[in-house]
Amino acid sequence: DWSSDVCSSDLWFAITMGTGMISILLFKLPYNGAWLYWISVAIFALDVFLFTLFFSISTVRYICYPEIWQAMIKHPTESLFLGTCPMGLGIIIEMIINVCVPAWGLWAATLAWTLWWIEVVTSIAICLYLPFIMYVPACIVDFISLANY
């Protein structure tokens, strides 16, 4: 069913990437008036809310239906959106550094640093794990089919 695929896909993290980029662009505009700053903060808050919502939905989805994880990993296009989760987190980290650290101090910097390490670990894991899972079974199948000739 297409509605269950669309409503519970990792594709939604691409929305957090775009929303976060809008907040960064508004924050970094050279005509940085106070009103642009507050609009960027509001969009940043929306981005954090969306990321938290989508992450929660994805977590519940994979906990309640663990077989979906394997189906998603082996899907030729949906598995490629797995990297949008750490990318969206990286954009949130950028705005934490831009907005929260100057306003809230050292604990926000520690939060950003911790989230950055989480992003690094998940990005490396996806970078190394996903191609291996996608291509190794295909190579095994090819070797088996070659052995039959």
PDB file of C-alpha atoms in Angstrom:
ATOM      1  CA  ASP A   1       0.000   0.000   0.000  1.00  0.00           C
ATOM      2  CA  TRP A   2       1.544   3.329  -1.090  1.00  0.00           C
ATOM      3  CA  SER A   3       0.088   5.291   1.846  1.00  0.00           C
ATOM      4  CA  SER A   4       1.868   3.148   4.442  1.00  0.00           C
ATOM      5  CA  ASP A   5       5.142   3.479   2.503  1.00  0.00           C
ATOM      6  CA  VAL A   6       4.875   7.253   2.182  1.00  0.00           C
ATOM      7  CA  CYS A   7       3.653   7.894   5.719  1.00  0.00           C
ATOM      8  CA  SER A   8       6.350   5.860   7.450  1.00  0.00           C
ATOM      9  CA  SER A   9       9.402   6.267   5.257  1.00  0.00           C
ATOM     10  CA  ASP A  10      12.852   7.654   6.011  1.00  0.00           C
ATOM     11  CA  LEU A  11      12.131  10.045   3.163  1.00  0.00           C
ATOM     12  CA  TRP A  12      10.591  12.413   5.719  1.00  0.00           C
ATOM     13  CA  PHE A  13      14.040  13.260   7.061  1.00  0.00           C
ATOM     14  CA  ALA A  14      14.673  15.073   3.761  1.00  0.00           C
ATOM     15  CA  ILE A  15      12.041  17.574   4.940  1.00  0.00           C
ATOM     16  CA  THR A  16      14.074  18.271   8.068  1.00  0.00           C
ATOM     17  CA  MET A  17      17.141  18.816   5.908  1.00  0.00           C
ATOM     18  CA  GLY A  18      15.334  21.426   3.810  1.00  0.00           C
ATOM     19  CA  THR A  19      13.710  23.133   6.782  1.00  0.00           C
ATOM     20  CA  GLY A  20      17.035  23.293   8.592  1.00  0.00           C
ATOM     21  CA  MET A  21      18.778  24.774   5.556  1.00  0.00           C
ATOM     22  CA  ILE A  22      16.152  27.522   5.361  1.00  0.00           C
ATOM     23  CA  SER A  23      16.816  28.419   9.004  1.00  0.00           C
ATOM     24  CA  ILE A  24      20.590  28.483   8.389  1.00  0.00           C
ATOM     25  CA  LEU A  25      20.210  30.615   5.263  1.00  0.00           C
ATOM     26  CA  LEU A  26      17.999  33.130   7.056  1.00  0.00           C
ATOM     27  CA  PHE A  27      20.431  33.234   9.969  1.00  0.00           C
ATOM     28  CA  LYS A  28      23.463  33.806   7.725  1.00  0.00           C
ATOM     29  CA  LEU A  29      21.952  36.429   5.404  1.00  0.00           C
ATOM     30  CA  PRO A  30      24.145  39.538   5.227  1.00  0.00           C
ATOM     31  CA  TYR A  31      21.086  41.763   5.848  1.00  0.00           C
ATOM     32  CA  ASN A  32      20.671  40.165   9.232  1.00  0.00           C
ATOM     33  CA  GLY A  33      17.980  42.198  10.926  1.00  0.00           C
ATOM     34  CA  ALA A  34      16.446  41.167  14.221  1.00  0.00           C
ATOM     35  CA  TRP A  35      13.305  40.004  12.449  1.00  0.00           C
ATOM     36  CA  LEU A  36      15.317  37.603  10.233  1.00  0.00           C
ATOM     37  CA  TYR A  37      17.049  36.231  13.307  1.00  0.00           C
ATOM     38  CA  TRP A  38      13.743  35.440  15.005  1.00  0.00           C
ATOM     39  CA  ILE A  39      12.275  33.917  11.851  1.00  0.00           C
ATOM     40  CA  SER A  40      15.354  31.666  11.585  1.00  0.00           C
ATOM     41  CA  VAL A  41      14.953  30.682  15.246  1.00  0.00           C
ATOM     42  CA  ALA A  42      11.268  29.857  14.687  1.00  0.00           C
ATOM     43  CA  ILE A  43      12.093  27.725  11.640  1.00  0.00           C
ATOM     44  CA  PHE A  44      14.891  26.070  13.632  1.00  0.00           C
ATOM     45  CA  ALA A  45      12.398  25.206  16.391  1.00  0.00           C
ATOM     46  CA  LEU A  46      10.065  23.770  13.738  1.00  0.00           C
ATOM     47  CA  ASP A  47      12.964  21.750  12.343  1.00  0.00           C
ATOM     48  CA  VAL A  48      13.819  20.298  15.762  1.00  0.00           C
ATOM     49  CA  PHE A  49      10.144  19.424  16.287  1.00  0.00           C
ATOM     50  CA  LEU A  50       9.882  17.730  12.877  1.00  0.00           C
ATOM     51  CA  PHE A  51      13.136  15.811  13.360  1.00  0.00           C
ATOM     52  CA  THR A  52      12.015  14.599  16.789  1.00  0.00           C
ATOM     53  CA  LEU A  53       8.611  13.604  15.429  1.00  0.00           C
ATOM     54  CA  PHE A  54      10.005  11.713  12.425  1.00  0.00           C
ATOM     55  CA  PHE A  55      12.712  10.056  14.506  1.00  0.00           C
ATOM     56  CA  SER A  56      10.126   8.917  17.059  1.00  0.00           C
ATOM     57  CA  ILE A  57       7.822   7.569  14.347  1.00  0.00           C
ATOM     58  CA  SER A  58      10.710   5.728  12.682  1.00  0.00           C
ATOM     59  CA  THR A  59      11.904   4.265  15.976  1.00  0.00           C
ATOM     60  CA  VAL A  60       8.437   3.009  16.878  1.00  0.00           C
ATOM     61  CA  ARG A  61       8.022   1.651  13.354  1.00  0.00           C
ATOM     62  CA  TYR A  62      11.233  -0.377  13.461  1.00  0.00           C
ATOM     63  CA  ILE A  63      10.624  -1.601  17.023  1.00  0.00           C
ATOM     64  CA  CYS A  64       7.035  -2.695  16.373  1.00  0.00           C
ATOM     65  CA  TYR A  65       7.757  -4.163  12.935  1.00  0.00           C
ATOM     66  CA  PRO A  66      11.408  -5.308  12.864  1.00  0.00           C
ATOM     67  CA  GLU A  67      10.936  -7.079   9.524  1.00  0.00           C
ATOM     68  CA  ILE A  68      10.463  -3.661   7.900  1.00  0.00           C
ATOM     69  CA  TRP A  69      14.131  -2.841   8.626  1.00  0.00           C
ATOM     70  CA  GLN A  70      15.410  -5.660   6.401  1.00  0.00           C
ATOM     71  CA  ALA A  71      12.887  -4.843   3.683  1.00  0.00           C
ATOM     72  CA  MET A  72      13.922  -1.166   3.775  1.00  0.00           C
ATOM     73  CA  ILE A  73      17.655  -1.962   3.701  1.00  0.00           C
ATOM     74  CA  LYS A  74      17.253  -4.219   0.669  1.00  0.00           C
ATOM     75  CA  HIS A  75      14.986  -1.812  -1.205  1.00  0.00           C
ATOM     76  CA  PRO A  76      16.986  -0.200  -4.053  1.00  0.00           C
ATOM     77  CA  THR A  77      15.756   3.363  -3.492  1.00  0.00           C
ATOM     78  CA  GLU A  78      14.284   3.664   0.006  1.00  0.00           C
ATOM     79  CA  SER A  79      17.528   2.492   1.621  1.00  0.00           C
ATOM     80  CA  LEU A  80      19.300   5.477   0.083  1.00  0.00           C
ATOM     81  CA  PHE A  81      17.225   7.822   2.259  1.00  0.00           C
ATOM     82  CA  LEU A  82      18.712   6.305   5.414  1.00  0.00           C
ATOM     83  CA  GLY A  83      21.501   8.898   5.222  1.00  0.00           C
ATOM     84  CA  THR A  84      19.028  11.765   5.471  1.00  0.00           C
ATOM     85  CA  CYS A  85      18.638  11.144   9.218  1.00  0.00           C
ATOM     86  CA  PRO A  86      22.236  12.017  10.196  1.00  0.00           C
ATOM     87  CA  MET A  87      22.262  14.799   7.583  1.00  0.00           C
ATOM     88  CA  GLY A  88      19.186  16.361   9.191  1.00  0.00           C
ATOM     89  CA  LEU A  89      20.840  16.026  12.590  1.00  0.00           C
ATOM     90  CA  GLY A  90      23.964  17.761  11.264  1.00  0.00           C
ATOM     91  CA  ILE A  91      21.903  20.734  10.150  1.00  0.00           C
ATOM     92  CA  ILE A  92      20.267  20.932  13.583  1.00  0.00           C
ATOM     93  CA  ILE A  93      23.737  20.852  15.157  1.00  0.00           C
ATOM     94  CA  GLU A  94      24.774  23.795  12.965  1.00  0.00           C
ATOM     95  CA  MET A  95      21.885  25.872  14.272  1.00  0.00           C
ATOM     96  CA  ILE A  96      22.569  24.807  17.863  1.00  0.00           C
ATOM     97  CA  ILE A  97      26.071  26.218  17.373  1.00  0.00           C
ATOM     98  CA  ASN A  98      24.786  29.393  15.690  1.00  0.00           C
ATOM     99  CA  VAL A  99      21.877  30.184  18.016  1.00  0.00           C
ATOM    100  CA  CYS A 100      21.913  28.154  21.216  1.00  0.00           C
ATOM    101  CA  VAL A 101      25.604  28.318  22.164  1.00  0.00           C
ATOM    102  CA  PRO A 102      25.740  32.154  22.167  1.00  0.00           C
ATOM    103  CA  ALA A 103      22.435  32.336  24.048  1.00  0.00           C
ATOM    104  CA  TRP A 104      22.798  29.445  26.518  1.00  0.00           C
ATOM    105  CA  GLY A 105      26.509  28.912  26.925  1.00  0.00           C
ATOM    106  CA  LEU A 106      28.706  25.899  27.561  1.00  0.00           C
ATOM    107  CA  TRP A 107      26.056  23.229  28.051  1.00  0.00           C
ATOM    108  CA  ALA A 108      24.680  23.937  24.555  1.00  0.00           C
ATOM    109  CA  ALA A 109      28.203  23.552  23.155  1.00  0.00           C
ATOM    110  CA  THR A 110      28.515  20.217  24.953  1.00  0.00           C
ATOM    111  CA  LEU A 111      25.143  19.172  23.547  1.00  0.00           C
ATOM    112  CA  ALA A 112      26.249  20.124  20.027  1.00  0.00           C
ATOM    113  CA  TRP A 113      29.524  18.240  20.446  1.00  0.00           C
ATOM    114  CA  THR A 114      27.725  15.109  21.723  1.00  0.00           C
ATOM    115  CA  LEU A 115      25.178  15.230  18.898  1.00  0.00           C
ATOM    116  CA  TRP A 116      28.017  15.716  16.407  1.00  0.00           C
ATOM    117  CA  TRP A 117      29.682  12.497  17.596  1.00  0.00           C
ATOM    118  CA  ILE A 118      26.346  10.673  17.301  1.00  0.00           C
ATOM    119  CA  GLU A 119      26.075  12.005  13.756  1.00  0.00           C
ATOM    120  CA  VAL A 120      29.632  10.911  12.933  1.00  0.00           C
ATOM    121  CA  VAL A 121      29.086   7.370  14.208  1.00  0.00           C
ATOM    122  CA  THR A 122      25.750   6.944  12.424  1.00  0.00           C
ATOM    123  CA  SER A 123      27.100   8.448   9.199  1.00  0.00           C
ATOM    124  CA  ILE A 124      30.110   6.133   9.156  1.00  0.00           C
ATOM    125  CA  ALA A 125      27.924   3.147  10.005  1.00  0.00           C
ATOM    126  CA  ILE A 126      25.533   3.950   7.161  1.00  0.00           C
ATOM    127  CA  CYS A 127      28.418   4.674   4.786  1.00  0.00           C
ATOM    128  CA  LEU A 128      30.060   1.320   5.449  1.00  0.00           C
ATOM    129  CA  TYR A 129      27.033  -0.871   6.184  1.00  0.00           C
ATOM    130  CA  LEU A 130      24.595   0.113   3.454  1.00  0.00           C
ATOM    131  CA  PRO A 131      26.755  -0.591   0.375  1.00  0.00           C
ATOM    132  CA  PHE A 132      27.929  -3.863   1.923  1.00  0.00           C
ATOM    133  CA  ILE A 133      24.374  -5.040   2.557  1.00  0.00           C
ATOM    134  CA  MET A 134      23.155  -3.884  -0.864  1.00  0.00           C
ATOM    135  CA  TYR A 135      25.972  -5.312  -2.996  1.00  0.00           C
ATOM    136  CA  VAL A 136      27.362  -8.376  -1.227  1.00  0.00           C
ATOM    137  CA  PRO A 137      24.185 -10.498  -1.614  1.00  0.00           C
ATOM    138  CA  ALA A 138      24.042  -9.507  -5.295  1.00  0.00           C
ATOM    139  CA  CYS A 139      27.625 -10.718  -5.785  1.00  0.00           C
ATOM    140  CA  ILE A 140      26.871 -14.007  -4.054  1.00  0.00           C
ATOM    141  CA  VAL A 141      23.846 -14.527  -6.260  1.00  0.00           C
ATOM    142  CA  ASP A 142      25.961 -13.777  -9.338  1.00  0.00           C
ATOM    143  CA  PHE A 143      28.619 -16.314  -8.287  1.00  0.00           C
ATOM    144  CA  ILE A 144      25.969 -18.953  -7.671  1.00  0.00           C
ATOM    145  CA  SER A 145      24.365 -18.318 -11.041  1.00  0.00           C
ATOM    146  CA  LEU A 146      27.794 -18.479 -12.707  1.00  0.00           C
ATOM    147  CA  ALA A 147      28.496 -21.824 -11.047  1.00  0.00           C
ATOM    148  CA  ASN A 148      25.361 -23.307 -12.625  1.00  0.00           C
ATOM    149  CA  TYR A 149      26.674 -22.716 -16.136  1.00  0.00           C
TER     150      TYR A 149
END
